[in-house]
Amino acid sequence: MAPGNLTGKGAGPHGWPARRTTLFCLPHAGGSARHFTMWGDWLPDGFQVEPVDPPGRGRRHREPPLDRWSLLVAELGRTIRDRIDGPYLLAGHSFGALLAYELALVLERTSTPPALLLVAGRNGPTAGLSHRPIHDLPDDQLLRALGRLGGTPEAVLDEPGLIRLWLPVLRTDLRLAETYSRRPVEPLSCPIAAFLGRRDRMADPAGVLAWHRETTARFDLTVVDAGHFLMDHPDFVAAVTARLSALRPSG
């Protein structure tokens, strides 16, 4: 699919109010949500970014990481519910995409549902992994595997001190992501927009397309000429900008 070429399966059930809309953003395995603050430089008018750091990273780096999905989703669900003040979206990259999905399930049941779930760099909940599990590999083998898969920012691999601090949190997240099993739940009522890098070795087209099973509303898939860390690519920025702008009524 060409960059920015969006396809859908009907309109979603959510209207688009004129109030400012918050994007709650979840990071990749072992990552901080701080990177999402740069989205504020290009998001359309009327949208604001709210990075969400799980325990163990970013602003919450002194807290121990949570190693069970139920604990992590409950903790972040409370955090986001306390911050909801009007319409909002959930966005996640890689491991963060699964986390955003699980949060959407909880928030749809217990609070106001999101207006859109935006997922990038991760196969759908019912799809298998695009690579062999690596979370139990020894440290050196784990780092080499991540290097081959393009699953780690080079800035981290070049800093031995960062690696020592980062590996325990990374392993926790990778274990959650690689052993994830979708529960028997109903599809979401909110639309889903999925994004894939053409050269991503940690996700694949068929696997990302599986996200369409998780919604009764509109589904979009956009493929950009990038690897796993696709969110700085101009085509990704253009496609997300177009997708968010399309949510608002014209005139």
Coordinates of N, CA and C in Angstrom, one line a residue:
M1 N 0.8 -1.2 0.0 CA 0.0 0.0 0.0 C 0.9 1.2 0.0
A2 N 0.6 2.2 -0.8 CA 1.5 3.4 -0.9 C 1.4 4.2 0.4
P3 N 2.5 4.9 0.7 CA 2.5 5.8 1.9 C 1.3 6.7 1.9
G4 N 0.6 6.8 3.0 CA -0.5 7.7 3.2 C -1.8 7.2 2.5
N5 N -1.8 6.0 1.9 CA -3.0 5.5 1.2 C -3.8 4.8 2.2
L6 N -4.9 5.4 2.6 CA -5.7 4.8 3.7 C -6.9 4.1 3.1
T7 N -7.2 2.9 3.6 CA -8.4 2.2 3.2 C -9.2 1.9 4.4
G8 N -10.5 1.8 4.3 CA -11.3 1.6 5.5 C -12.5 0.6 5.2
K9 N -13.2 0.3 6.3 CA -14.3 -0.6 6.1 C -15.5 0.1 6.8
G10 N -15.9 1.2 6.3 CA -17.0 1.9 6.8 C -16.7 3.0 7.8
A11 N -17.6 3.8 8.2 CA -17.3 4.9 9.1 C -17.5 4.4 10.5
G12 N -16.7 5.0 11.4 CA -16.7 4.7 12.8 C -17.9 5.3 13.5
P13 N -18.2 4.9 14.7 CA -19.4 5.3 15.4 C -19.2 6.6 16.2
H14 N -18.0 7.1 16.2 CA -17.7 8.3 17.0 C -17.7 9.6 16.3
G15 N -18.5 10.5 16.7 CA -18.5 11.9 16.1 C -17.2 12.6 16.6
W16 N -16.9 13.7 16.0 CA -15.7 14.4 16.4 C -16.0 15.8 16.9
P17 N -16.0 15.9 18.2 CA -16.3 17.2 18.8 C -15.2 18.3 18.5
A18 N -15.6 19.5 18.7 CA -14.6 20.6 18.4 C -13.6 20.8 19.5
R19 N -13.8 20.1 20.7 CA -12.9 20.3 21.8 C -11.5 19.7 21.5
R20 N -10.5 20.2 22.2 CA -9.1 19.7 22.1 C -9.1 18.2 22.4
T21 N -8.3 17.5 21.6 CA -8.3 16.1 21.7 C -6.9 15.6 22.2
T22 N -6.8 14.7 23.2 CA -5.6 14.2 23.8 C -5.2 12.9 23.1
L23 N -3.9 12.8 22.8 CA -3.3 11.5 22.4 C -2.5 11.0 23.5
F24 N -3.0 9.9 24.1 CA -2.2 9.2 25.1 C -1.3 8.2 24.4
C25 N 0.0 8.3 24.6 CA 0.9 7.5 23.8 C 1.8 6.6 24.6
L26 N 1.9 5.3 24.2 CA 2.6 4.3 24.9 C 3.8 3.8 24.1
P27 N 5.0 3.6 24.8 CA 6.2 3.4 24.1 C 6.5 1.9 23.8
H28 N 7.5 1.7 23.0 CA 8.0 0.3 22.7 C 8.6 -0.3 23.9
A29 N 9.0 -1.6 23.8 CA 9.6 -2.4 24.9 C 10.8 -1.7 25.4
G30 N 10.8 -1.4 26.7 CA 12.0 -0.8 27.3 C 12.1 0.6 27.1
G31 N 11.2 1.2 26.3 CA 11.3 2.6 25.9 C 10.6 3.6 26.8
S32 N 10.9 4.9 26.7 CA 10.2 5.9 27.3 C 9.2 6.6 26.4
A33 N 8.2 7.1 26.9 CA 7.2 7.8 26.1 C 7.6 9.2 25.7
R34 N 8.8 9.6 26.2 CA 9.2 11.0 26.0 C 9.3 11.3 24.5
H35 N 9.7 10.3 23.7 CA 9.9 10.6 22.3 C 8.6 11.1 21.7
F36 N 7.4 10.8 22.2 CA 6.2 11.2 21.6 C 5.9 12.7 21.8
T37 N 6.7 13.4 22.7 CA 6.5 14.8 22.9 C 6.8 15.6 21.6
M38 N 7.6 15.0 20.7 CA 8.0 15.6 19.4 C 6.8 15.6 18.5
W39 N 5.8 14.8 18.7 CA 4.6 14.8 17.9 C 3.9 16.1 18.0
G40 N 4.1 16.8 19.1 CA 3.4 18.1 19.2 C 3.9 19.2 18.2
D41 N 5.0 18.9 17.5 CA 5.6 19.8 16.5 C 4.8 19.7 15.2
W42 N 4.1 18.6 15.0 CA 3.4 18.4 13.7 C 2.0 18.0 13.7
L43 N 1.5 17.7 14.9 CA 0.1 17.3 15.0 C -0.9 18.4 14.5
P44 N -2.0 18.1 13.9 CA -2.9 19.1 13.5 C -3.4 19.9 14.7
D45 N -3.9 21.1 14.4 CA -4.5 22.0 15.4 C -5.6 21.2 16.1
G46 N -5.7 21.4 17.4 CA -6.8 20.7 18.2 C -6.4 19.4 18.8
F47 N -5.1 19.0 18.6 CA -4.6 17.8 19.2 C -3.5 18.1 20.2
Q48 N -3.4 17.4 21.3 CA -2.3 17.5 22.2 C -1.8 16.1 22.6
V49 N -0.4 16.0 22.8 CA 0.2 14.8 23.2 C 0.3 14.6 24.7
E50 N 0.0 13.4 25.2 CA 0.1 13.1 26.6 C 0.9 11.8 26.7
P51 N 2.3 11.9 26.8 CA 3.1 10.6 26.9 C 2.7 9.9 28.2
V52 N 2.7 8.6 28.1 CA 2.3 7.7 29.2 C 3.5 6.7 29.5
D53 N 4.2 7.0 30.5 CA 5.4 6.1 30.9 C 4.9 5.0 31.8
P54 N 5.1 3.7 31.4 CA 4.8 2.6 32.4 C 5.9 2.6 33.5
P55 N 5.6 2.0 34.6 CA 6.6 1.9 35.7 C 7.9 1.4 35.1
G56 N 9.0 2.0 35.6 CA 10.4 1.5 35.2 C 11.1 2.2 34.2
R57 N 10.4 3.2 33.6 CA 11.1 4.0 32.5 C 10.6 5.5 32.5
G58 N 11.4 6.3 31.8 CA 11.1 7.7 31.7 C 10.9 8.4 33.1
R59 N 9.8 9.1 33.3 CA 9.6 9.8 34.5 C 9.3 8.8 35.7
R60 N 9.1 7.6 35.4 CA 8.9 6.6 36.4 C 10.0 5.6 36.5
H61 N 11.2 6.0 36.2 CA 12.3 5.0 36.1 C 12.7 4.4 37.4
R62 N 12.4 5.1 38.5 CA 12.7 4.6 39.8 C 11.8 3.5 40.3
E63 N 10.7 3.3 39.6 CA 9.7 2.3 40.0 C 10.0 0.9 39.4
P64 N 9.8 -0.2 40.0 CA 10.0 -1.5 39.4 C 9.0 -1.7 38.3
P65 N 9.5 -2.3 37.2 CA 8.6 -2.6 36.1 C 7.6 -3.7 36.5
L66 N 6.4 -3.6 35.9 CA 5.3 -4.6 36.2 C 5.4 -5.8 35.2
D67 N 5.4 -7.0 35.7 CA 5.7 -8.1 34.8 C 4.4 -9.0 34.5
R68 N 3.2 -8.4 34.8 CA 2.0 -9.1 34.5 C 1.1 -8.1 33.7
W69 N 0.5 -8.6 32.7 CA -0.4 -7.8 31.9 C -1.5 -7.2 32.8
S70 N -2.1 -8.0 33.6 CA -3.2 -7.5 34.4 C -2.8 -6.3 35.3
L71 N -1.6 -6.4 35.9 CA -1.2 -5.3 36.8 C -0.9 -4.1 36.0
L72 N -0.2 -4.3 34.9 CA 0.2 -3.1 34.0 C -1.0 -2.4 33.5
V73 N -2.0 -3.1 33.0 CA -3.1 -2.5 32.4 C -4.0 -1.8 33.5
A74 N -4.1 -2.4 34.6 CA -4.8 -1.8 35.7 C -4.2 -0.5 36.2
E75 N -2.9 -0.5 36.3 CA -2.1 0.7 36.7 C -2.3 1.8 35.7
L76 N -2.0 1.5 34.4 CA -2.1 2.6 33.4 C -3.5 3.0 33.1
G77 N -4.5 2.0 33.3 CA -5.9 2.4 33.1 C -6.3 3.4 34.1
R78 N -5.9 3.3 35.3 CA -6.2 4.3 36.4 C -5.5 5.7 36.0
T79 N -4.3 5.6 35.5 CA -3.6 6.8 35.2 C -4.3 7.6 34.1
I80 N -4.7 6.9 33.1 CA -5.3 7.5 31.9 C -6.7 8.0 32.3
R81 N -7.5 7.2 33.0 CA -8.8 7.6 33.4 C -8.8 9.0 34.2
D82 N -7.7 9.1 35.0 CA -7.6 10.4 35.8 C -7.3 11.6 34.9
R83 N -6.7 11.3 33.7 CA -6.3 12.4 32.8 C -7.3 12.7 31.7
I84 N -8.3 11.8 31.5 CA -9.3 12.1 30.5 C -10.1 13.3 30.8
D85 N -10.1 14.2 29.8 CA -10.8 15.5 30.0 C -11.3 15.9 28.6
G86 N -12.3 15.1 28.1 CA -12.8 15.3 26.7 C -12.4 14.2 25.8
P87 N -12.5 14.4 24.5 CA -12.2 13.3 23.5 C -10.7 13.0 23.6
Y88 N -10.4 11.7 23.3 CA -9.0 11.2 23.4 C -8.7 10.1 22.4
L89 N -7.5 9.9 22.1 CA -7.0 8.7 21.3 C -6.0 8.0 22.1
L90 N -5.8 6.7 21.7 CA -4.7 5.9 22.3 C -3.7 5.5 21.1
A91 N -2.5 5.7 21.4 CA -1.5 5.4 20.3 C -0.3 4.6 21.0
G92 N 0.2 3.6 20.3 CA 1.3 2.8 20.8 C 2.1 2.2 19.7
H93 N 3.4 2.1 20.0 CA 4.4 1.6 19.1 C 4.9 0.3 19.6
S94 N 4.9 -0.8 18.8 CA 5.4 -2.1 19.1 C 4.7 -2.7 20.3
F95 N 5.5 -3.0 21.4 CA 4.9 -3.4 22.6 C 3.8 -2.4 23.1
G96 N 4.0 -1.1 22.9 CA 3.1 -0.1 23.3 C 1.8 -0.2 22.5
A97 N 1.8 -0.8 21.3 CA 0.6 -1.0 20.5 C -0.3 -2.1 21.2
L98 N 0.2 -3.1 21.7 CA -0.5 -4.1 22.5 C -1.1 -3.5 23.8
L99 N -0.2 -2.7 24.4 CA -0.6 -2.1 25.6 C -1.8 -1.1 25.4
A100 N -1.7 -0.3 24.3 CA -2.8 0.6 24.0 C -4.1 -0.2 23.7
Y101 N -4.0 -1.3 23.0 CA -5.1 -2.1 22.7 C -5.8 -2.6 24.0
E102 N -5.0 -3.2 24.9 CA -5.5 -3.7 26.2 C -6.2 -2.5 27.0
L103 N -5.6 -1.4 26.9 CA -6.2 -0.2 27.6 C -7.5 0.2 27.0
A104 N -7.5 0.1 25.7 CA -8.8 0.5 25.0 C -9.9 -0.4 25.4
L105 N -9.6 -1.7 25.6 CA -10.6 -2.7 26.0 C -11.1 -2.3 27.4
V106 N -10.2 -1.9 28.3 CA -10.6 -1.6 29.7 C -11.4 -0.3 29.7
L107 N -10.9 0.7 28.9 CA -11.5 2.0 29.0 C -12.9 2.0 28.3
E108 N -13.0 1.2 27.3 CA -14.3 1.1 26.6 C -15.4 0.5 27.6
R109 N -14.9 -0.3 28.5 CA -15.9 -1.0 29.4 C -16.1 -0.1 30.6
T110 N -15.1 0.7 31.1 CA -15.2 1.3 32.4 C -15.3 2.8 32.3
S111 N -15.1 3.4 31.1 CA -15.0 4.9 31.0 C -15.5 5.2 29.6
T112 N -15.1 6.4 29.1 CA -15.4 6.8 27.8 C -14.4 6.1 26.8
P113 N -14.9 5.5 25.7 CA -14.0 4.8 24.8 C -13.2 5.8 24.0
P114 N -12.0 5.4 23.5 CA -11.2 6.3 22.7 C -11.9 6.6 21.4
A115 N -11.6 7.7 20.7 CA -12.1 8.0 19.4 C -11.3 7.3 18.3
L116 N -10.1 6.8 18.6 CA -9.3 6.1 17.7 C -8.2 5.4 18.4
L117 N -7.9 4.2 18.0 CA -6.7 3.4 18.4 C -5.7 3.4 17.3
L118 N -4.5 4.0 17.5 CA -3.4 4.1 16.5 C -2.3 3.1 17.0
V119 N -2.0 2.1 16.1 CA -1.0 1.1 16.4 C 0.1 1.1 15.4
A120 N 1.3 0.9 15.8 CA 2.4 0.9 14.8 C 3.5 -0.1 15.2
G121 N 4.0 -0.8 14.2 CA 5.1 -1.7 14.4 C 4.8 -2.9 15.2
R122 N 3.6 -3.4 15.1 CA 3.2 -4.6 15.9 C 2.1 -5.4 15.2
N123 N 2.3 -6.7 15.1 CA 1.2 -7.6 14.5 C 0.0 -7.5 15.4
G124 N -1.1 -7.8 14.9 CA -2.4 -7.8 15.6 C -2.4 -8.8 16.7
P125 N -3.3 -8.7 17.7 CA -3.4 -9.5 18.9 C -3.6 -11.0 18.5
T126 N -4.2 -11.3 17.4 CA -4.5 -12.7 17.1 C -3.4 -13.3 16.2
A127 N -2.4 -12.5 15.7 CA -1.4 -12.9 14.8 C -0.2 -13.4 15.6
G128 N 0.6 -14.3 15.0 CA 1.8 -14.7 15.7 C 2.9 -13.7 15.5
L129 N 4.1 -14.0 16.2 CA 5.3 -13.2 16.1 C 5.9 -13.3 14.7
S130 N 6.6 -12.3 14.2 CA 7.3 -12.3 13.0 C 8.7 -12.7 13.2
H131 N 9.1 -13.1 14.4 CA 10.5 -13.5 14.7 C 10.4 -14.5 15.8
R132 N 11.5 -15.2 16.0 CA 11.6 -16.1 17.2 C 11.7 -15.3 18.5
P133 N 11.1 -15.8 19.5 CA 11.2 -15.1 20.8 C 12.6 -15.0 21.3
I134 N 13.0 -13.8 21.8 CA 14.3 -13.5 22.2 C 14.5 -13.1 23.7
H135 N 13.4 -13.0 24.4 CA 13.5 -12.4 25.7 C 14.3 -13.2 26.7
D136 N 14.5 -14.5 26.5 CA 15.3 -15.4 27.4 C 16.7 -15.6 27.0
L137 N 17.2 -14.9 25.9 CA 18.5 -15.1 25.5 C 19.5 -14.4 26.5
P138 N 20.7 -14.9 26.6 CA 21.8 -14.2 27.4 C 21.9 -12.7 26.8
D139 N 22.5 -11.9 27.7 CA 22.5 -10.5 27.3 C 23.2 -10.2 26.0
D140 N 24.3 -10.8 25.7 CA 25.0 -10.5 24.5 C 24.2 -11.0 23.3
Q141 N 23.6 -12.2 23.4 CA 22.8 -12.7 22.3 C 21.6 -11.9 22.1
L142 N 21.0 -11.4 23.2 CA 19.8 -10.6 23.1 C 20.1 -9.3 22.3
L143 N 21.2 -8.7 22.7 CA 21.5 -7.4 22.0 C 21.8 -7.6 20.5
R144 N 22.5 -8.7 20.2 CA 22.8 -9.0 18.8 C 21.5 -9.3 18.0
A145 N 20.6 -10.0 18.7 CA 19.3 -10.3 18.0 C 18.5 -9.0 17.8
L146 N 18.5 -8.1 18.8 CA 17.8 -6.9 18.6 C 18.4 -6.0 17.5
G147 N 19.8 -6.1 17.4 CA 20.4 -5.4 16.3 C 20.0 -5.9 15.0
R148 N 20.0 -7.2 14.8 CA 19.6 -7.8 13.5 C 18.1 -7.5 13.2
L149 N 17.3 -7.4 14.2 CA 15.8 -7.2 14.0 C 15.6 -5.7 13.8
G150 N 16.5 -4.8 14.2 CA 16.3 -3.4 14.1 C 15.4 -3.0 15.2
G151 N 15.4 -3.7 16.4 CA 14.4 -3.4 17.4 C 14.9 -2.6 18.6
T152 N 16.1 -1.9 18.4 CA 16.7 -1.1 19.4 C 17.2 0.2 18.8
P153 N 16.9 1.3 19.3 CA 17.6 2.6 18.8 C 19.1 2.5 18.9
E154 N 19.8 2.9 17.9 CA 21.3 2.9 18.0 C 21.9 3.7 19.1
A155 N 21.2 4.7 19.5 CA 21.7 5.6 20.6 C 21.8 4.8 21.9
V156 N 20.9 3.8 22.1 CA 21.0 2.9 23.3 C 22.1 1.9 23.2
L157 N 22.3 1.3 22.0 CA 23.3 0.3 21.8 C 24.7 0.8 22.0
D158 N 24.9 2.1 21.7 CA 26.2 2.8 21.8 C 26.5 3.2 23.2
E159 N 25.7 3.0 24.2 CA 25.9 3.5 25.5 C 25.9 2.3 26.5
P160 N 27.0 1.7 26.8 CA 27.1 0.5 27.7 C 26.4 0.8 29.1
G161 N 26.5 2.0 29.6 CA 25.9 2.3 30.9 C 24.4 2.3 30.8
L162 N 23.8 2.8 29.7 CA 22.4 2.7 29.5 C 21.9 1.3 29.3
I163 N 22.7 0.5 28.6 CA 22.3 -0.9 28.4 C 22.1 -1.6 29.7
R164 N 23.0 -1.5 30.7 CA 22.9 -2.2 31.9 C 21.6 -1.8 32.7
L165 N 21.3 -0.5 32.6 CA 20.1 0.0 33.3 C 18.8 -0.5 32.6
W166 N 18.9 -0.6 31.3 CA 17.8 -0.8 30.4 C 17.4 -2.2 30.2
L167 N 18.3 -3.1 30.3 CA 18.1 -4.5 30.0 C 17.0 -5.2 30.8
P168 N 17.0 -5.0 32.2 CA 15.9 -5.6 33.0 C 14.5 -5.2 32.6
V169 N 14.3 -3.9 32.3 CA 13.0 -3.4 31.9 C 12.7 -3.9 30.5
L170 N 13.7 -4.0 29.6 CA 13.5 -4.5 28.2 C 13.0 -5.9 28.3
R171 N 13.7 -6.8 29.1 CA 13.3 -8.2 29.2 C 11.9 -8.3 29.7
T172 N 11.5 -7.6 30.7 CA 10.2 -7.6 31.2 C 9.2 -7.4 30.1
D173 N 9.4 -6.3 29.3 CA 8.4 -5.9 28.3 C 8.5 -7.0 27.2
L174 N 9.6 -7.4 26.8 CA 9.7 -8.4 25.7 C 9.0 -9.7 26.1
R175 N 9.2 -10.1 27.4 CA 8.5 -11.3 27.8 C 7.0 -11.1 27.7
L176 N 6.5 -10.0 28.1 CA 5.0 -9.7 28.0 C 4.6 -9.7 26.5
A177 N 5.4 -9.1 25.7 CA 5.0 -9.0 24.3 C 5.1 -10.3 23.6
E178 N 6.1 -11.1 23.9 CA 6.3 -12.4 23.1 C 5.5 -13.5 23.7
T179 N 5.0 -13.4 24.9 CA 4.1 -14.5 25.4 C 2.7 -14.0 25.4
Y180 N 2.4 -12.9 24.8 CA 1.0 -12.4 24.8 C 0.0 -13.3 24.2
S181 N -1.2 -13.5 24.8 CA -2.2 -14.3 24.3 C -3.5 -13.5 24.4
R182 N -4.2 -13.3 23.3 CA -5.4 -12.5 23.3 C -6.5 -13.2 24.0
R183 N -7.2 -12.5 24.9 CA -8.3 -13.0 25.7 C -9.6 -13.1 24.7
P184 N -10.5 -13.9 25.1 CA -11.8 -13.9 24.3 C -12.6 -12.7 24.6
V185 N -12.5 -11.7 23.8 CA -13.2 -10.4 24.1 C -13.9 -10.0 22.8
E186 N -14.9 -9.1 22.9 CA -15.5 -8.6 21.8 C -14.7 -7.5 21.1
P187 N -14.8 -7.3 19.8 CA -14.0 -6.3 19.1 C -14.4 -4.9 19.7
L188 N -13.4 -4.0 19.5 CA -13.6 -2.6 20.0 C -14.7 -1.9 19.1
S189 N -15.3 -0.9 19.6 CA -16.2 -0.1 18.9 C -15.5 1.1 18.2
C190 N -14.3 1.4 18.6 CA -13.5 2.6 18.1 C -12.8 2.1 16.8
P191 N -12.5 3.1 15.9 CA -11.7 2.7 14.7 C -10.3 2.4 15.1
I192 N -9.6 1.7 14.2 CA -8.2 1.4 14.4 C -7.4 1.8 13.2
A193 N -6.3 2.5 13.4 CA -5.4 2.9 12.3 C -4.1 2.2 12.6
A194 N -3.6 1.3 11.7 CA -2.4 0.6 11.8 C -1.3 1.0 10.9
F195 N -0.1 1.0 11.3 CA 1.0 1.5 10.5 C 2.2 0.5 10.6
L196 N 2.8 0.3 9.4 CA 3.9 -0.7 9.3 C 5.0 -0.2 8.5
G197 N 6.2 -0.4 8.9 CA 7.4 -0.1 8.1 C 7.7 -1.2 7.1
R198 N 7.9 -0.9 5.9 CA 8.1 -1.9 4.8 C 9.3 -2.8 5.2
R199 N 10.3 -2.3 5.9 CA 11.5 -3.0 6.2 C 11.5 -3.5 7.7
D200 N 10.4 -3.5 8.3 CA 10.3 -3.9 9.7 C 10.4 -5.4 9.8
R201 N 11.4 -5.9 10.6 CA 11.6 -7.3 10.8 C 10.8 -7.8 12.0
M202 N 10.1 -7.0 12.7 CA 9.4 -7.4 13.9 C 7.9 -7.4 13.7
A203 N 7.5 -7.1 12.5 CA 6.1 -7.1 12.1 C 6.0 -7.4 10.6
D204 N 4.9 -7.9 10.2 CA 4.7 -8.2 8.7 C 3.3 -7.8 8.3
P205 N 3.2 -7.6 6.9 CA 1.9 -7.1 6.4 C 0.7 -8.0 6.9
A206 N 0.8 -9.3 6.7 CA -0.4 -10.1 7.1 C -0.7 -10.0 8.6
G207 N 0.4 -9.9 9.4 CA 0.2 -9.8 10.9 C -0.4 -8.5 11.3
V208 N 0.0 -7.4 10.7 CA -0.5 -6.1 11.0 C -2.0 -6.0 10.5
L209 N -2.2 -6.6 9.3 CA -3.6 -6.6 8.8 C -4.6 -7.2 9.8
A210 N -4.1 -8.1 10.6 CA -5.0 -8.8 11.6 C -5.6 -7.9 12.6
W211 N -5.1 -6.6 12.7 CA -5.7 -5.7 13.5 C -7.2 -5.4 13.1
H212 N -7.5 -5.6 11.9 CA -8.9 -5.3 11.4 C -9.9 -6.2 12.1
R213 N -9.5 -7.3 12.7 CA -10.5 -8.1 13.4 C -10.8 -7.5 14.8
E214 N -10.1 -6.5 15.2 CA -10.3 -6.0 16.6 C -11.2 -4.8 16.7
T215 N -11.9 -4.5 15.6 CA -12.8 -3.4 15.6 C -14.1 -3.7 14.7
T216 N -15.2 -3.1 15.2 CA -16.4 -3.2 14.3 C -16.6 -1.9 13.5
A217 N -15.6 -1.0 13.7 CA -15.6 0.3 13.0 C -14.6 0.3 11.9
R218 N -14.2 1.5 11.5 CA -13.3 1.7 10.4 C -11.9 1.1 10.7
F219 N -11.2 0.5 9.7 CA -9.8 0.1 9.9 C -9.0 0.6 8.7
D220 N -7.8 1.2 9.1 CA -6.9 1.7 8.0 C -5.6 1.0 8.2
L221 N -4.9 0.7 7.1 CA -3.5 0.2 7.2 C -2.7 1.0 6.2
T222 N -1.6 1.6 6.8 CA -0.7 2.4 6.0 C 0.7 1.8 6.1
V223 N 1.4 1.6 5.0 CA 2.7 1.0 4.9 C 3.7 2.1 4.4
V224 N 4.7 2.4 5.2 CA 5.7 3.4 4.8 C 7.1 2.8 4.6
D225 N 7.9 3.4 3.9 CA 9.2 2.9 3.5 C 10.2 3.1 4.7
A226 N 10.1 2.3 5.7 CA 10.9 2.5 6.9 C 11.1 1.1 7.6
G227 N 11.9 1.1 8.7 CA 12.1 -0.1 9.5 C 11.1 -0.1 10.7
H228 N 11.6 -0.7 11.7 CA 10.7 -0.8 12.9 C 10.5 0.5 13.6
F229 N 11.5 1.4 13.6 CA 11.3 2.7 14.2 C 10.9 3.7 13.1
L230 N 9.6 3.6 12.8 CA 9.1 4.3 11.6 C 8.5 5.7 12.0
M231 N 8.4 6.1 13.3 CA 7.6 7.2 13.7 C 8.2 8.6 13.3
D232 N 9.5 8.6 13.0 CA 10.2 9.8 12.5 C 10.1 10.0 11.0
H233 N 9.7 9.0 10.3 CA 9.7 9.0 8.9 C 8.7 10.0 8.3
P234 N 9.0 10.8 7.4 CA 8.1 11.8 6.9 C 6.8 11.3 6.4
D235 N 6.8 10.1 5.8 CA 5.6 9.4 5.3 C 4.6 9.0 6.5
F236 N 5.3 8.6 7.6 CA 4.4 8.3 8.7 C 3.8 9.6 9.3
V237 N 4.6 10.6 9.4 CA 4.1 11.9 9.9 C 2.9 12.4 9.0
A238 N 3.1 12.3 7.7 CA 2.1 12.8 6.8 C 0.8 11.9 6.9
A239 N 1.0 10.6 7.0 CA -0.2 9.7 7.1 C -1.0 9.9 8.4
V240 N -0.3 10.0 9.5 CA -1.0 10.3 10.8 C -1.7 11.6 10.8
T241 N -1.0 12.6 10.2 CA -1.6 13.9 10.1 C -2.9 13.9 9.3
A242 N -2.8 13.2 8.2 CA -4.0 13.0 7.3 C -5.1 12.2 8.1
R243 N -4.7 11.2 8.8 CA -5.7 10.4 9.5 C -6.4 11.1 10.6
L244 N -5.7 11.9 11.3 CA -6.3 12.7 12.4 C -7.1 13.8 11.8
S245 N -6.7 14.5 10.8 CA -7.4 15.5 10.2 C -8.8 15.0 9.6
A246 N -8.7 13.7 9.2 CA -10.0 13.1 8.6 C -11.0 12.8 9.7
L247 N -10.6 12.8 10.9 CA -11.5 12.5 12.0 C -12.4 13.7 12.3
R248 N -12.0 14.9 11.9 CA -12.8 16.1 12.2 C -13.7 16.4 11.1
P249 N -14.9 16.8 11.3 CA -15.8 17.2 10.3 C -15.3 18.4 9.5
S250 N -15.5 18.5 8.2 CA -15.1 19.7 7.5 C -16.1 20.8 7.7
G251 N -15.6 22.0 7.4 CA -16.5 23.2 7.5 C -16.6 23.7 8.8

